């Protein structure tokens, strides 16, 4: 089975910008296999039930937020050196 893989490479910001937001759209919902729901054959008396995960769209979007902060070990070391 094939799969689509994406990687995020982290690199500290050069000038400010301590928060980054990355969006990846259009991934197939793995809960309903992209169908958007379950059942739905009216001849059999089935009612279409939208997927509770993708809300019936069949697709999922990923939102990743990266927050940069100073390393605690470096801050502690510098504070000790000042004393």
mmCIF file with all atom_site columns, N, CA, C and O in Angstrom, residues 6-59:
data_model
loop_
_atom_site.group_PDB
_atom_site.id
_atom_site.type_symbol
_atom_site.label_atom_id
_atom_site.label_alt_id
_atom_site.label_comp_id
_atom_site.label_asym_id
_atom_site.label_entity_id
_atom_site.label_seq_id
_atom_site.pdbx_PDB_ins_code
_atom_site.Cartn_x
_atom_site.Cartn_y
_atom_site.Cartn_z
_atom_site.occupancy
_atom_site.B_iso_or_equiv
_atom_site.pdbx_formal_charge
_atom_site.auth_seq_id
_atom_site.auth_comp_id
_atom_site.auth_asym_id
_atom_site.auth_atom_id
_atom_site.pdbx_PDB_model_num
ATOM 1   N N  . UNK A 1 6  ? 4.907   13.522 4.591  1.00 0.00 ? 6  UNK A N  1
ATOM 2   C CA . UNK A 1 6  ? 5.486   14.856 4.528  1.00 0.00 ? 6  UNK A CA 1
ATOM 3   C C  . UNK A 1 6  ? 6.329   15.061 5.769  1.00 0.00 ? 6  UNK A C  1
ATOM 4   O O  . UNK A 1 6  ? 5.977   14.570 6.841  1.00 0.00 ? 6  UNK A O  1
ATOM 5   N N  . UNK A 1 7  ? 7.417   15.796 5.622  1.00 0.00 ? 7  UNK A N  1
ATOM 6   C CA . UNK A 1 7  ? 8.300   16.043 6.744  1.00 0.00 ? 7  UNK A CA 1
ATOM 7   C C  . UNK A 1 7  ? 8.389   17.532 7.017  1.00 0.00 ? 7  UNK A C  1
ATOM 8   O O  . UNK A 1 7  ? 8.302   18.344 6.100  1.00 0.00 ? 7  UNK A O  1
ATOM 9   N N  . UNK A 1 8  ? 8.561   17.871 8.266  1.00 0.00 ? 8  UNK A N  1
ATOM 10  C CA . UNK A 1 8  ? 8.797   19.249 8.665  1.00 0.00 ? 8  UNK A CA 1
ATOM 11  C C  . UNK A 1 8  ? 10.221  19.312 9.194  1.00 0.00 ? 8  UNK A C  1
ATOM 12  O O  . UNK A 1 8  ? 10.585  18.573 10.099 1.00 0.00 ? 8  UNK A O  1
ATOM 13  N N  . UNK A 1 9  ? 11.036  20.163 8.594  1.00 0.00 ? 9  UNK A N  1
ATOM 14  C CA . UNK A 1 9  ? 12.409  20.357 9.056  1.00 0.00 ? 9  UNK A CA 1
ATOM 15  C C  . UNK A 1 9  ? 12.440  21.615 9.911  1.00 0.00 ? 9  UNK A C  1
ATOM 16  O O  . UNK A 1 9  ? 12.020  22.680 9.464  1.00 0.00 ? 9  UNK A O  1
ATOM 17  N N  . UNK A 1 10 ? 12.923  21.484 11.128 1.00 0.00 ? 10 UNK A N  1
ATOM 18  C CA . UNK A 1 10 ? 12.960  22.613 12.050 1.00 0.00 ? 10 UNK A CA 1
ATOM 19  C C  . UNK A 1 10 ? 14.287  23.347 11.963 1.00 0.00 ? 10 UNK A C  1
ATOM 20  O O  . UNK A 1 10 ? 15.349  22.746 11.995 1.00 0.00 ? 10 UNK A O  1
ATOM 21  N N  . UNK A 1 11 ? 14.195  24.673 11.866 1.00 0.00 ? 11 UNK A N  1
ATOM 22  C CA . UNK A 1 11 ? 15.375  25.523 11.862 1.00 0.00 ? 11 UNK A CA 1
ATOM 23  C C  . UNK A 1 11 ? 15.010  26.776 12.640 1.00 0.00 ? 11 UNK A C  1
ATOM 24  O O  . UNK A 1 11 ? 14.009  27.437 12.322 1.00 0.00 ? 11 UNK A O  1
ATOM 25  N N  . UNK A 1 12 ? 15.810  27.096 13.657 1.00 0.00 ? 12 UNK A N  1
ATOM 26  C CA . UNK A 1 12 ? 15.519  28.256 14.495 1.00 0.00 ? 12 UNK A CA 1
ATOM 27  C C  . UNK A 1 12 ? 15.412  29.517 13.646 1.00 0.00 ? 12 UNK A C  1
ATOM 28  O O  . UNK A 1 12 ? 16.146  29.675 12.664 1.00 0.00 ? 12 UNK A O  1
ATOM 29  N N  . UNK A 1 13 ? 14.496  30.414 13.997 1.00 0.00 ? 13 UNK A N  1
ATOM 30  C CA . UNK A 1 13 ? 14.312  31.630 13.202 1.00 0.00 ? 13 UNK A CA 1
ATOM 31  C C  . UNK A 1 13 ? 15.533  32.531 13.246 1.00 0.00 ? 13 UNK A C  1
ATOM 32  O O  . UNK A 1 13 ? 16.208  32.632 14.266 1.00 0.00 ? 13 UNK A O  1
ATOM 33  N N  . UNK A 1 14 ? 15.794  33.195 12.127 1.00 0.00 ? 14 UNK A N  1
ATOM 34  C CA . UNK A 1 14 ? 16.943  34.087 12.031 1.00 0.00 ? 14 UNK A CA 1
ATOM 35  C C  . UNK A 1 14 ? 16.635  35.442 12.663 1.00 0.00 ? 14 UNK A C  1
ATOM 36  O O  . UNK A 1 14 ? 17.421  35.983 13.412 1.00 0.00 ? 14 UNK A O  1
ATOM 37  N N  . UNK A 1 15 ? 15.465  35.979 12.385 1.00 0.00 ? 15 UNK A N  1
ATOM 38  C CA . UNK A 1 15 ? 15.067  37.287 12.918 1.00 0.00 ? 15 UNK A CA 1
ATOM 39  C C  . UNK A 1 15 ? 13.698  37.172 13.569 1.00 0.00 ? 15 UNK A C  1
ATOM 40  O O  . UNK A 1 15 ? 12.694  37.067 12.877 1.00 0.00 ? 15 UNK A O  1
ATOM 41  N N  . UNK A 1 16 ? 13.656  37.191 14.884 1.00 0.00 ? 16 UNK A N  1
ATOM 42  C CA . UNK A 1 16 ? 12.373  37.180 15.597 1.00 0.00 ? 16 UNK A CA 1
ATOM 43  C C  . UNK A 1 16 ? 11.472  36.044 15.161 1.00 0.00 ? 16 UNK A C  1
ATOM 44  O O  . UNK A 1 16 ? 11.923  34.958 14.850 1.00 0.00 ? 16 UNK A O  1
ATOM 45  N N  . UNK A 1 17 ? 10.181  36.326 15.092 1.00 0.00 ? 17 UNK A N  1
ATOM 46  C CA . UNK A 1 17 ? 9.238   35.318 14.641 1.00 0.00 ? 17 UNK A CA 1
ATOM 47  C C  . UNK A 1 17 ? 9.285   34.076 15.494 1.00 0.00 ? 17 UNK A C  1
ATOM 48  O O  . UNK A 1 17 ? 9.755   33.040 15.043 1.00 0.00 ? 17 UNK A O  1
ATOM 49  N N  . UNK A 1 18 ? 8.814   34.167 16.726 1.00 0.00 ? 18 UNK A N  1
ATOM 50  C CA . UNK A 1 18 ? 8.924   33.049 17.646 1.00 0.00 ? 18 UNK A CA 1
ATOM 51  C C  . UNK A 1 18 ? 7.800   32.036 17.508 1.00 0.00 ? 18 UNK A C  1
ATOM 52  O O  . UNK A 1 18 ? 7.738   31.075 18.250 1.00 0.00 ? 18 UNK A O  1
ATOM 53  N N  . UNK A 1 19 ? 6.906   32.240 16.534 1.00 0.00 ? 19 UNK A N  1
ATOM 54  C CA . UNK A 1 19 ? 5.829   31.282 16.330 1.00 0.00 ? 19 UNK A CA 1
ATOM 55  C C  . UNK A 1 19 ? 5.620   31.085 14.835 1.00 0.00 ? 19 UNK A C  1
ATOM 56  O O  . UNK A 1 19 ? 5.601   32.037 14.064 1.00 0.00 ? 19 UNK A O  1
ATOM 57  N N  . UNK A 1 20 ? 5.468   29.827 14.433 1.00 0.00 ? 20 UNK A N  1
ATOM 58  C CA . UNK A 1 20 ? 5.222   29.488 13.036 1.00 0.00 ? 20 UNK A CA 1
ATOM 59  C C  . UNK A 1 20 ? 3.945   28.655 12.953 1.00 0.00 ? 20 UNK A C  1
ATOM 60  O O  . UNK A 1 20 ? 3.639   27.895 13.857 1.00 0.00 ? 20 UNK A O  1
ATOM 61  N N  . UNK A 1 21 ? 3.228   28.817 11.858 1.00 0.00 ? 21 UNK A N  1
ATOM 62  C CA . UNK A 1 21 ? 1.987   28.070 11.670 1.00 0.00 ? 21 UNK A CA 1
ATOM 63  C C  . UNK A 1 21 ? 2.051   27.421 10.286 1.00 0.00 ? 21 UNK A C  1
ATOM 64  O O  . UNK A 1 21 ? 2.224   28.107 9.285  1.00 0.00 ? 21 UNK A O  1
ATOM 65  N N  . UNK A 1 22 ? 1.933   26.097 10.241 1.00 0.00 ? 22 UNK A N  1
ATOM 66  C CA . UNK A 1 22 ? 2.008   25.339 8.990  1.00 0.00 ? 22 UNK A CA 1
ATOM 67  C C  . UNK A 1 22 ? 0.688   24.595 8.797  1.00 0.00 ? 22 UNK A C  1
ATOM 68  O O  . UNK A 1 22 ? 0.184   23.973 9.728  1.00 0.00 ? 22 UNK A O  1
ATOM 69  N N  . UNK A 1 23 ? 0.131   24.660 7.590  1.00 0.00 ? 23 UNK A N  1
ATOM 70  C CA . UNK A 1 23 ? -1.129  23.970 7.284  1.00 0.00 ? 23 UNK A CA 1
ATOM 71  C C  . UNK A 1 23 ? -0.892  23.017 6.116  1.00 0.00 ? 23 UNK A C  1
ATOM 72  O O  . UNK A 1 23 ? -0.263  23.373 5.122  1.00 0.00 ? 23 UNK A O  1
ATOM 73  N N  . UNK A 1 24 ? -1.379  21.793 6.253  1.00 0.00 ? 24 UNK A N  1
ATOM 74  C CA . UNK A 1 24 ? -1.326  20.797 5.186  1.00 0.00 ? 24 UNK A CA 1
ATOM 75  C C  . UNK A 1 24 ? -2.759  20.319 4.956  1.00 0.00 ? 24 UNK A C  1
ATOM 76  O O  . UNK A 1 24 ? -3.398  19.793 5.864  1.00 0.00 ? 24 UNK A O  1
ATOM 77  N N  . UNK A 1 25 ? -3.272  20.516 3.761  1.00 0.00 ? 25 UNK A N  1
ATOM 78  C CA . UNK A 1 25 ? -4.686  20.253 3.489  1.00 0.00 ? 25 UNK A CA 1
ATOM 79  C C  . UNK A 1 25 ? -4.919  19.021 2.611  1.00 0.00 ? 25 UNK A C  1
ATOM 80  O O  . UNK A 1 25 ? -4.041  18.603 1.875  1.00 0.00 ? 25 UNK A O  1
ATOM 81  N N  . UNK A 1 26 ? -6.146  18.495 2.721  1.00 0.00 ? 26 UNK A N  1
ATOM 82  C CA . UNK A 1 26 ? -6.605  17.474 1.784  1.00 0.00 ? 26 UNK A CA 1
ATOM 83  C C  . UNK A 1 26 ? -6.187  16.044 2.060  1.00 0.00 ? 26 UNK A C  1
ATOM 84  O O  . UNK A 1 26 ? -6.155  15.234 1.147  1.00 0.00 ? 26 UNK A O  1
ATOM 85  N N  . UNK A 1 27 ? -5.913  15.696 3.300  1.00 0.00 ? 27 UNK A N  1
ATOM 86  C CA . UNK A 1 27 ? -5.558  14.320 3.638  1.00 0.00 ? 27 UNK A CA 1
ATOM 87  C C  . UNK A 1 27 ? -6.837  13.485 3.741  1.00 0.00 ? 27 UNK A C  1
ATOM 88  O O  . UNK A 1 27 ? -7.839  13.939 4.291  1.00 0.00 ? 27 UNK A O  1
ATOM 89  N N  . UNK A 1 28 ? -6.800  12.279 3.236  1.00 0.00 ? 28 UNK A N  1
ATOM 90  C CA . UNK A 1 28 ? -7.961  11.400 3.297  1.00 0.00 ? 28 UNK A CA 1
ATOM 91  C C  . UNK A 1 28 ? -8.238  10.988 4.737  1.00 0.00 ? 28 UNK A C  1
ATOM 92  O O  . UNK A 1 28 ? -7.331  10.581 5.457  1.00 0.00 ? 28 UNK A O  1
ATOM 93  N N  . UNK A 1 29 ? -9.500  11.089 5.141  1.00 0.00 ? 29 UNK A N  1
ATOM 94  C CA . UNK A 1 29 ? -9.901  10.680 6.489  1.00 0.00 ? 29 UNK A CA 1
ATOM 95  C C  . UNK A 1 29 ? -9.716  9.168  6.611  1.00 0.00 ? 29 UNK A C  1
ATOM 96  O O  . UNK A 1 29 ? -10.232 8.403  5.799  1.00 0.00 ? 29 UNK A O  1
ATOM 97  N N  . UNK A 1 30 ? -8.968  8.738  7.601  1.00 0.00 ? 30 UNK A N  1
ATOM 98  C CA . UNK A 1 30 ? -8.698  7.312  7.774  1.00 0.00 ? 30 UNK A CA 1
ATOM 99  C C  . UNK A 1 30 ? -9.824  6.599  8.509  1.00 0.00 ? 30 UNK A C  1
ATOM 100 O O  . UNK A 1 30 ? -9.887  5.381  8.513  1.00 0.00 ? 30 UNK A O  1
ATOM 101 N N  . UNK A 1 31 ? -10.728 7.346  9.141  1.00 0.00 ? 31 UNK A N  1
ATOM 102 C CA . UNK A 1 31 ? -11.827 6.728  9.877  1.00 0.00 ? 31 UNK A CA 1
ATOM 103 C C  . UNK A 1 31 ? -12.895 6.210  8.917  1.00 0.00 ? 31 UNK A C  1
ATOM 104 O O  . UNK A 1 31 ? -13.383 5.103  9.054  1.00 0.00 ? 31 UNK A O  1
ATOM 105 N N  . UNK A 1 32 ? -13.243 7.030  7.913  1.00 0.00 ? 32 UNK A N  1
ATOM 106 C CA . UNK A 1 32 ? -14.275 6.624  6.940  1.00 0.00 ? 32 UNK A CA 1
ATOM 107 C C  . UNK A 1 32 ? -13.681 6.298  5.576  1.00 0.00 ? 32 UNK A C  1
ATOM 108 O O  . UNK A 1 32 ? -14.406 6.076  4.613  1.00 0.00 ? 32 UNK A O  1
ATOM 109 N N  . UNK A 1 33 ? -12.338 6.283  5.470  1.00 0.00 ? 33 UNK A N  1
ATOM 110 C CA . UNK A 1 33 ? -11.626 5.986  4.224  1.00 0.00 ? 33 UNK A CA 1
ATOM 111 C C  . UNK A 1 33 ? -12.001 6.954  3.103  1.00 0.00 ? 33 UNK A C  1
ATOM 112 O O  . UNK A 1 33 ? -12.078 6.587  1.935  1.00 0.00 ? 33 UNK A O  1
ATOM 113 N N  . UNK A 1 34 ? -12.280 8.200  3.477  1.00 0.00 ? 34 UNK A N  1
ATOM 114 C CA . UNK A 1 34 ? -12.574 9.229  2.491  1.00 0.00 ? 34 UNK A CA 1
ATOM 115 C C  . UNK A 1 34 ? -14.000 9.225  1.966  1.00 0.00 ? 34 UNK A C  1
ATOM 116 O O  . UNK A 1 34 ? -14.342 9.999  1.082  1.00 0.00 ? 34 UNK A O  1
ATOM 117 N N  . UNK A 1 35 ? -14.849 8.375  2.499  1.00 0.00 ? 35 UNK A N  1
ATOM 118 C CA . UNK A 1 35 ? -16.235 8.288  2.036  1.00 0.00 ? 35 UNK A CA 1
ATOM 119 C C  . UNK A 1 35 ? -17.114 9.390  2.623  1.00 0.00 ? 35 UNK A C  1
ATOM 120 O O  . UNK A 1 35 ? -18.192 9.668  2.102  1.00 0.00 ? 35 UNK A O  1
ATOM 121 N N  . UNK A 1 36 ? -16.725 9.965  3.723  1.00 0.00 ? 36 UNK A N  1
ATOM 122 C CA . UNK A 1 36 ? -17.500 11.029 4.345  1.00 0.00 ? 36 UNK A CA 1
ATOM 123 C C  . UNK A 1 36 ? -18.573 10.538 5.295  1.00 0.00 ? 36 UNK A C  1
ATOM 124 O O  . UNK A 1 36 ? -19.241 11.321 5.950  1.00 0.00 ? 36 UNK A O  1
ATOM 125 N N  . UNK A 1 37 ? -18.781 9.236  5.366  1.00 0.00 ? 37 UNK A N  1
ATOM 126 C CA . UNK A 1 37 ? -19.793 8.715  6.280  1.00 0.00 ? 37 UNK A CA 1
ATOM 127 C C  . UNK A 1 37 ? -20.024 7.230  6.073  1.00 0.00 ? 37 UNK A C  1
ATOM 128 O O  . UNK A 1 37 ? -19.238 6.554  5.407  1.00 0.00 ? 37 UNK A O  1
ATOM 129 N N  . UNK A 1 38 ? -21.135 6.766  6.611  1.00 0.00 ? 38 UNK A N  1
ATOM 130 C CA . UNK A 1 38 ? -21.418 5.327  6.616  1.00 0.00 ? 38 UNK A CA 1
ATOM 131 C C  . UNK A 1 38 ? -22.882 5.062  6.291  1.00 0.00 ? 38 UNK A C  1
ATOM 132 O O  . UNK A 1 38 ? -23.755 5.870  6.602  1.00 0.00 ? 38 UNK A O  1
ATOM 133 N N  . UNK A 1 39 ? -23.147 3.867  5.723  1.00 0.00 ? 39 UNK A N  1
ATOM 134 C CA . UNK A 1 39 ? -24.521 3.455  5.421  1.00 0.00 ? 39 UNK A CA 1
ATOM 135 C C  . UNK A 1 39 ? -25.080 4.248  4.265  1.00 0.00 ? 39 UNK A C  1
ATOM 136 O O  . UNK A 1 39 ? -24.370 4.686  3.371  1.00 0.00 ? 39 UNK A O  1
ATOM 137 N N  . UNK A 1 40 ? -26.389 4.411  4.268  1.00 0.00 ? 40 UNK A N  1
ATOM 138 C CA . UNK A 1 40 ? -27.001 5.290  3.298  1.00 0.00 ? 40 UNK A CA 1
ATOM 139 C C  . UNK A 1 40 ? -27.715 4.640  2.141  1.00 0.00 ? 40 UNK A C  1
ATOM 140 O O  . UNK A 1 40 ? -28.139 5.330  1.236  1.00 0.00 ? 40 UNK A O  1
ATOM 141 N N  . UNK A 1 41 ? -27.916 3.326  2.124  1.00 0.00 ? 41 UNK A N  1
ATOM 142 C CA . UNK A 1 41 ? -28.658 2.689  1.031  1.00 0.00 ? 41 UNK A CA 1
ATOM 143 C C  . UNK A 1 41 ? -30.149 2.739  1.371  1.00 0.00 ? 41 UNK A C  1
ATOM 144 O O  . UNK A 1 41 ? -30.629 1.965  2.207  1.00 0.00 ? 41 UNK A O  1
ATOM 145 N N  . UNK A 1 42 ? -30.892 3.657  0.736  1.00 0.00 ? 42 UNK A N  1
ATOM 146 C CA . UNK A 1 42 ? -32.310 3.804  1.075  1.00 0.00 ? 42 UNK A CA 1
ATOM 147 C C  . UNK A 1 42 ? -33.138 2.559  0.766  1.00 0.00 ? 42 UNK A C  1
ATOM 148 O O  . UNK A 1 42 ? -34.164 2.308  1.395  1.00 0.00 ? 42 UNK A O  1
ATOM 149 N N  . UNK A 1 43 ? -32.695 1.726  -0.201 1.00 0.00 ? 43 UNK A N  1
ATOM 150 C CA . UNK A 1 43 ? -33.427 0.492  -0.530 1.00 0.00 ? 43 UNK A CA 1
ATOM 151 C C  . UNK A 1 43 ? -33.419 -0.477 0.637  1.00 0.00 ? 43 UNK A C  1
ATOM 152 O O  . UNK A 1 43 ? -34.320 -1.291 0.793  1.00 0.00 ? 43 UNK A O  1
ATOM 153 N N  . UNK A 1 44 ? -32.384 -0.378 1.468  1.00 0.00 ? 44 UNK A N  1
ATOM 154 C CA . UNK A 1 44 ? -32.275 -1.260 2.630  1.00 0.00 ? 44 UNK A CA 1
ATOM 155 C C  . UNK A 1 44 ? -32.757 -0.569 3.906  1.00 0.00 ? 44 UNK A C  1
ATOM 156 O O  . UNK A 1 44 ? -32.632 -1.129 4.997  1.00 0.00 ? 44 UNK A O  1
ATOM 157 N N  . UNK A 1 45 ? -33.272 0.628  3.768  1.00 0.00 ? 45 UNK A N  1
ATOM 158 C CA . UNK A 1 45 ? -33.738 1.370  4.931  1.00 0.00 ? 45 UNK A CA 1
ATOM 159 C C  . UNK A 1 45 ? -32.620 1.968  5.756  1.00 0.00 ? 45 UNK A C  1
ATOM 160 O O  . UNK A 1 45 ? -32.823 2.350  6.908  1.00 0.00 ? 45 UNK A O  1
ATOM 161 N N  . UNK A 1 46 ? -31.415 2.058  5.159  1.00 0.00 ? 46 UNK A N  1
ATOM 162 C CA . UNK A 1 46 ? -30.273 2.622  5.880  1.00 0.00 ? 46 UNK A CA 1
ATOM 163 C C  . UNK A 1 46 ? -30.267 4.145  5.771  1.00 0.00 ? 46 UNK A C  1
ATOM 164 O O  . UNK A 1 46 ? -30.635 4.704  4.737  1.00 0.00 ? 46 UNK A O  1
ATOM 165 N N  . UNK A 1 47 ? -29.849 4.772  6.814  1.00 0.00 ? 47 UNK A N  1
ATOM 166 C CA . UNK A 1 47 ? -29.732 6.221  6.840  1.00 0.00 ? 47 UNK A CA 1
ATOM 167 C C  . UNK A 1 47 ? -28.251 6.577  6.773  1.00 0.00 ? 47 UNK A C  1
ATOM 168 O O  . UNK A 1 47 ? -27.428 5.969  7.452  1.00 0.00 ? 47 UNK A O  1
ATOM 169 N N  . UNK A 1 48 ? -27.933 7.552  5.915  1.00 0.00 ? 48 UNK A N  1
ATOM 170 C CA . UNK A 1 48 ? -26.545 8.022  5.801  1.00 0.00 ? 48 UNK A CA 1
ATOM 171 C C  . UNK A 1 48 ? -26.136 8.699  7.097  1.00 0.00 ? 48 UNK A C  1
ATOM 172 O O  . UNK A 1 48 ? -26.813 9.585  7.586  1.00 0.00 ? 48 UNK A O  1
ATOM 173 N N  . UNK A 1 49 ? -25.025 8.253  7.660  1.00 0.00 ? 49 UNK A N  1
ATOM 174 C CA . UNK A 1 49 ? -24.493 8.839  8.889  1.00 0.00 ? 49 UNK A CA 1
ATOM 175 C C  . UNK A 1 49 ? -23.166 9.507  8.572  1.00 0.00 ? 49 UNK A C  1
ATOM 176 O O  . UNK A 1 49 ? -22.206 8.827  8.185  1.00 0.00 ? 49 UNK A O  1
ATOM 177 N N  . UNK A 1 50 ? -23.087 10.841 8.697  1.00 0.00 ? 50 UNK A N  1
ATOM 178 C CA . UNK A 1 50 ? -21.816 11.522 8.430  1.00 0.00 ? 50 UNK A CA 1
ATOM 179 C C  . UNK A 1 50 ? -20.727 11.038 9.393  1.00 0.00 ? 50 UNK A C  1
ATOM 180 O O  . UNK A 1 50 ? -20.995 10.727 10.552 1.00 0.00 ? 50 UNK A O  1
ATOM 181 N N  . UNK A 1 51 ? -19.511 11.002 8.911  1.00 0.00 ? 51 UNK A N  1
ATOM 182 C CA . UNK A 1 51 ? -18.357 10.595 9.714  1.00 0.00 ? 51 UNK A CA 1
ATOM 183 C C  . UNK A 1 51 ? -18.165 11.592 10.861 1.00 0.00 ? 51 UNK A C  1
ATOM 184 O O  . UNK A 1 51 ? -18.147 12.804 10.636 1.00 0.00 ? 51 UNK A O  1
ATOM 185 N N  . UNK A 1 52 ? -18.011 11.095 12.100 1.00 0.00 ? 52 UNK A N  1
ATOM 186 C CA . UNK A 1 52 ? -17.826 12.004 13.233 1.00 0.00 ? 52 UNK A CA 1
ATOM 187 C C  . UNK A 1 52 ? -16.446 12.669 13.255 1.00 0.00 ? 52 UNK A C  1
ATOM 188 O O  . UNK A 1 52 ? -16.248 13.671 13.938 1.00 0.00 ? 52 UNK A O  1
ATOM 189 N N  . UNK A 1 53 ? -15.499 12.130 12.494 1.00 0.00 ? 53 UNK A N  1
ATOM 190 C CA . UNK A 1 53 ? -14.142 12.683 12.499 1.00 0.00 ? 53 UNK A CA 1
ATOM 191 C C  . UNK A 1 53 ? -13.998 13.803 11.468 1.00 0.00 ? 53 UNK A C  1
ATOM 192 O O  . UNK A 1 53 ? -13.589 14.910 11.786 1.00 0.00 ? 53 UNK A O  1
ATOM 193 N N  . UNK A 1 54 ? -14.360 13.540 10.204 1.00 0.00 ? 54 UNK A N  1
ATOM 194 C CA . UNK A 1 54 ? -14.207 14.543 9.142  1.00 0.00 ? 54 UNK A CA 1
ATOM 195 C C  . UNK A 1 54 ? -15.477 15.347 8.901  1.00 0.00 ? 54 UNK A C  1
ATOM 196 O O  . UNK A 1 54 ? -15.519 16.203 8.020  1.00 0.00 ? 54 UNK A O  1
ATOM 197 N N  . UNK A 1 55 ? -16.531 15.060 9.673  1.00 0.00 ? 55 UNK A N  1
ATOM 198 C CA . UNK A 1 55 ? -17.813 15.781 9.576  1.00 0.00 ? 55 UNK A CA 1
ATOM 199 C C  . UNK A 1 55 ? -18.440 15.663 8.188  1.00 0.00 ? 55 UNK A C  1
ATOM 200 O O  . UNK A 1 55 ? -19.098 16.576 7.703  1.00 0.00 ? 55 UNK A O  1
ATOM 201 N N  . UNK A 1 56 ? -18.189 14.531 7.514  1.00 0.00 ? 56 UNK A N  1
ATOM 202 C CA . UNK A 1 56 ? -18.823 14.270 6.222  1.00 0.00 ? 56 UNK A CA 1
ATOM 203 C C  . UNK A 1 56 ? -18.046 14.720 5.005  1.00 0.00 ? 56 UNK A C  1
ATOM 204 O O  . UNK A 1 56 ? -18.462 14.490 3.882  1.00 0.00 ? 56 UNK A O  1
ATOM 205 N N  . UNK A 1 57 ? -16.891 15.342 5.191  1.00 0.00 ? 57 UNK A N  1
ATOM 206 C CA . UNK A 1 57 ? -16.129 15.842 4.040  1.00 0.00 ? 57 UNK A CA 1
ATOM 207 C C  . UNK A 1 57 ? -15.264 14.772 3.388  1.00 0.00 ? 57 UNK A C  1
ATOM 208 O O  . UNK A 1 57 ? -14.912 14.885 2.218  1.00 0.00 ? 57 UNK A O  1
ATOM 209 N N  . UNK A 1 58 ? -14.854 13.761 4.154  1.00 0.00 ? 58 UNK A N  1
ATOM 210 C CA . UNK A 1 58 ? -13.957 12.739 3.627  1.00 0.00 ? 58 UNK A CA 1
ATOM 211 C C  . UNK A 1 58 ? -12.497 13.163 3.647  1.00 0.00 ? 58 UNK A C  1
ATOM 212 O O  . UNK A 1 58 ? -11.620 12.389 3.297  1.00 0.00 ? 58 UNK A O  1
ATOM 213 N N  . UNK A 1 59 ? -12.228 14.404 3.995  1.00 0.00 ? 59 UNK A N  1
ATOM 214 C CA . UNK A 1 59 ? -10.867 14.946 4.007  1.00 0.00 ? 59 UNK A CA 1
ATOM 215 C C  . UNK A 1 59 ? -10.549 15.567 5.358  1.00 0.00 ? 59 UNK A C  1
ATOM 216 O O  . UNK A 1 59 ? -11.434 15.983 6.102  1.00 0.00 ? 59 UNK A O  1
#
